[in-house]
Amino acid sequence: MGVEKFGPVRVGLLGVGTVGGGSFDVLARNQAEITRRVGRRIEITRIADLDTERAERVAAGRAQVTGDAYEVVRDPQIDIVIELVGGYRIAKDLVLAAIDNGKHVVTANKALLAVHGNEIFEAAQRKGVMVAFEAAVAGGIPIVKAVREGLSANRIEWVAGIINGTTNFILSEMRDKGMSFDAALAEAQRLGYAEADPTFDIEGVDAAHKATILASLAFGIPVSFDKCYVEGITRLQAEDIRYAEQLGYRIKLLGITRRRDEPGGPRGVELRVHPTLIPAARLIANVEGAMNAVWVRGDAVGDTMYYGKGAGAEPTASAVVADLVDVARMLTADPDNRVPHLAFQTESLAADLPILPIEDVHTAYYLRLRVADEPGVLADITRILADARISIDAVLQREPARGEAETDIVLLTHRTIEKQANAAIARIEALPSVLTKVTRIRLEDLD
Ligand code: HSE
């Protein structure tokens, strides 16, 4: 082909499950277009997978198959290694071995980068190789590129995203069909959205891995997964979704990272994943099913939102193959002048911009209280909130069900500092007329 200025780039693929198979197919199907984009062919010439029969089926004679990933990682013919093994331990050893052997790496492994990213990027920097990871955050949505390159003129203020499709599907089912959490989870598993062990999804860990990476890209800080506040959706009750709806809100599992530097307040970065009330009119509140969306605010651009599939064979392959294209284009660029892994020059990663503890987070709240239906209850509660200087935005109280002497009170508050909310909630829970622990869900207007 006339556009080919160089010989082919040779790629070794580690792990040929859903995304690996998808990447092989997308690259083969769009080979001509991709070659026109890059100026040279990108060829997956080797595949490693413990299941060599599966690998042979995918390769169909077009790539050499092995059961030993280290053979590929050490192969002098290979320029780029795609790591789709997943998990922390074996994947980390393979990625570090690939880097050590001078290979560029493309990975979809958010857990690996959120936990060991600093070590991996440092090793890559030392060796002058690239580690590309578009597929690690929100699957097919090019959010890494958007934050790292498209928005590089901006001082980013915050990023808020629906970055786990499984939990968004569950929450959509609970709201649309009035399903319980357990029934919605079973449906997600039946449709293949949730893993057989869905813990990382429903406990918010997968979203926290992605939010951690986004925080580093947005604010130029080292990856700090251990400082991310993580709360999943397993304790959400169907009635909270209903009450939120009556008040004009939807509940979404958001990954939020926000710069904080208001005068007199703490200076740092909020990094948190938790169920969040969002006004129903916001675009992001209407992202349904297994779709992902990431909302980014920059000081120059204002609000931007990115929407698409966060998982699945070809959507994720779209990101993996785009990374191959990026790496292939950059192979001839001086390593010191490539796009930095975490958007900012390594030596400028801001260790002085700490992740703030959850107690310092500034947010509003939905509070649901189970109370005895007797005089003065609401007055006692509002007095405690007033003493804590927490302003109430809305109140919803249901009539007690027939024959019952207790009911729910739902309050929406204005923003406050979390430790003040904690103290007020503890005082409210100590009231004799408050019958159970207070249900607290954070609320973000995103305005
Ligand atoms: N399990 C993830 C999700 C997809 O449900 O969004 C891969 O990150």
PDB file of N, CA and C and ligand atoms in Angstrom, residues 108 110 135-136 138-139 163-167 193-195 201 206 210 290 292 310-312, ligand 1:
ATOM      1  N   ALA A 108      -5.981  -2.763  29.321  1.00  0.00           N
ATOM      2  CA  ALA A 108      -7.331  -2.347  29.711  1.00  0.00           C
ATOM      3  C   ALA A 108      -7.495  -2.516  31.222  1.00  0.00           C
ATOM      4  N   LYS A 110      -7.678  -1.555  34.631  1.00  0.00           N
ATOM      5  CA  LYS A 110      -7.806  -0.394  35.541  1.00  0.00           C
ATOM      6  C   LYS A 110      -7.350  -0.714  36.950  1.00  0.00           C
ATOM      7  N   ALA A 135      -8.581   1.888  27.217  1.00  0.00           N
ATOM      8  CA  ALA A 135      -9.662   0.932  27.489  1.00  0.00           C
ATOM      9  C   ALA A 135      -9.891   0.713  28.985  1.00  0.00           C
ATOM     10  N   ALA A 136      -8.994   1.263  29.815  1.00  0.00           N
ATOM     11  CA  ALA A 136      -9.136   1.024  31.254  1.00  0.00           C
ATOM     12  C   ALA A 136     -10.244   1.853  31.887  1.00  0.00           C
ATOM     13  N   ALA A 138     -13.960   3.550  31.264  1.00  0.00           N
ATOM     14  CA  ALA A 138     -15.180   3.731  30.472  1.00  0.00           C
ATOM     15  C   ALA A 138     -15.081   3.110  29.078  1.00  0.00           C
ATOM     16  N   GLY A 139     -14.433   1.958  28.995  1.00  0.00           N
ATOM     17  CA  GLY A 139     -14.429   1.127  27.780  1.00  0.00           C
ATOM     18  C   GLY A 139     -14.208   1.907  26.497  1.00  0.00           C
ATOM     19  N   ILE A 163     -19.296   5.276  35.642  1.00  0.00           N
ATOM     20  CA  ILE A 163     -18.182   4.559  35.031  1.00  0.00           C
ATOM     21  C   ILE A 163     -18.230   3.073  35.361  1.00  0.00           C
ATOM     22  N   ASN A 164     -19.410   2.618  35.762  1.00  0.00           N
ATOM     23  CA  ASN A 164     -19.615   1.173  35.900  1.00  0.00           C
ATOM     24  C   ASN A 164     -20.997   0.837  35.343  1.00  0.00           C
ATOM     25  N   GLY A 165     -20.994   0.093  34.243  1.00  0.00           N
ATOM     26  CA  GLY A 165     -22.244  -0.198  33.557  1.00  0.00           C
ATOM     27  C   GLY A 165     -23.136  -1.158  34.323  1.00  0.00           C
ATOM     28  N   THR A 166     -22.522  -2.104  35.029  1.00  0.00           N
ATOM     29  CA  THR A 166     -23.310  -3.100  35.754  1.00  0.00           C
ATOM     30  C   THR A 166     -24.191  -2.423  36.805  1.00  0.00           C
ATOM     31  N   THR A 167     -23.595  -1.548  37.586  1.00  0.00           N
ATOM     32  CA  THR A 167     -24.375  -0.884  38.638  1.00  0.00           C
ATOM     33  C   THR A 167     -25.386   0.085  38.042  1.00  0.00           C
ATOM     34  N   TYR A 193     -24.038  -8.844  32.021  1.00  0.00           N
ATOM     35  CA  TYR A 193     -23.377  -7.579  32.375  1.00  0.00           C
ATOM     36  C   TYR A 193     -22.483  -7.772  33.589  1.00  0.00           C
ATOM     37  N   ALA A 194     -23.047  -8.435  34.606  1.00  0.00           N
ATOM     38  CA  ALA A 194     -22.286  -8.586  35.847  1.00  0.00           C
ATOM     39  C   ALA A 194     -21.471  -9.870  35.778  1.00  0.00           C
ATOM     40  N   GLU A 195     -20.336  -9.829  36.422  1.00  0.00           N
ATOM     41  CA  GLU A 195     -19.507 -11.031  36.526  1.00  0.00           C
ATOM     42  C   GLU A 195     -20.230 -12.032  37.443  1.00  0.00           C
ATOM     43  N   ASP A 201     -17.924  -4.758  41.037  1.00  0.00           N
ATOM     44  CA  ASP A 201     -18.892  -3.829  40.451  1.00  0.00           C
ATOM     45  C   ASP A 201     -19.793  -3.239  41.530  1.00  0.00           C
ATOM     46  N   ASP A 206     -14.645  -1.275  41.153  1.00  0.00           N
ATOM     47  CA  ASP A 206     -14.299  -1.066  39.736  1.00  0.00           C
ATOM     48  C   ASP A 206     -14.403   0.428  39.383  1.00  0.00           C
ATOM     49  N   LYS A 210     -11.372   3.335  38.254  1.00  0.00           N
ATOM     50  CA  LYS A 210     -11.448   4.261  37.104  1.00  0.00           C
ATOM     51  C   LYS A 210     -11.397   5.708  37.591  1.00  0.00           C
ATOM     52  N   ALA A 290     -26.738  -0.137  30.843  1.00  0.00           N
ATOM     53  CA  ALA A 290     -25.310  -0.397  31.084  1.00  0.00           C
ATOM     54  C   ALA A 290     -24.406   0.679  30.483  1.00  0.00           C
ATOM     55  N   ASN A 292     -22.247   4.161  29.963  1.00  0.00           N
ATOM     56  CA  ASN A 292     -21.364   4.999  30.790  1.00  0.00           C
ATOM     57  C   ASN A 292     -21.462   6.437  30.301  1.00  0.00           C
ATOM     58  N   GLY A 310     -19.344   1.242  28.079  1.00  0.00           N
ATOM     59  CA  GLY A 310     -18.188   1.129  28.962  1.00  0.00           C
ATOM     60  C   GLY A 310     -17.624  -0.275  29.021  1.00  0.00           C
ATOM     61  N   ALA A 311     -18.235  -1.196  28.302  1.00  0.00           N
ATOM     62  CA  ALA A 311     -17.775  -2.593  28.339  1.00  0.00           C
ATOM     63  C   ALA A 311     -18.201  -3.262  27.043  1.00  0.00           C
ATOM     64  N   GLY A 312     -17.847  -4.554  26.927  1.00  0.00           N
ATOM     65  CA  GLY A 312     -18.229  -5.302  25.731  1.00  0.00           C
ATOM     66  C   GLY A 312     -17.048  -5.480  24.806  1.00  0.00           C
TER      67      GLY A 312
HETATM   68  N1  HSE B   1     -17.488  -4.422  34.905  1.00  0.00           N
HETATM   69  C1  HSE B   1     -17.389  -3.139  34.283  1.00  0.00           C
HETATM   70  C2  HSE B   1     -18.747  -2.483  34.193  1.00  0.00           C
HETATM   71  C3  HSE B   1     -16.848  -3.187  32.886  1.00  0.00           C
HETATM   72  O1  HSE B   1     -19.754  -3.067  34.569  1.00  0.00           O
HETATM   73  O2  HSE B   1     -18.803  -1.342  33.751  1.00  0.00           O
HETATM   74  C4  HSE B   1     -15.377  -3.284  32.843  1.00  0.00           C
HETATM   75  O3  HSE B   1     -14.773  -2.257  33.521  1.00  0.00           O
END
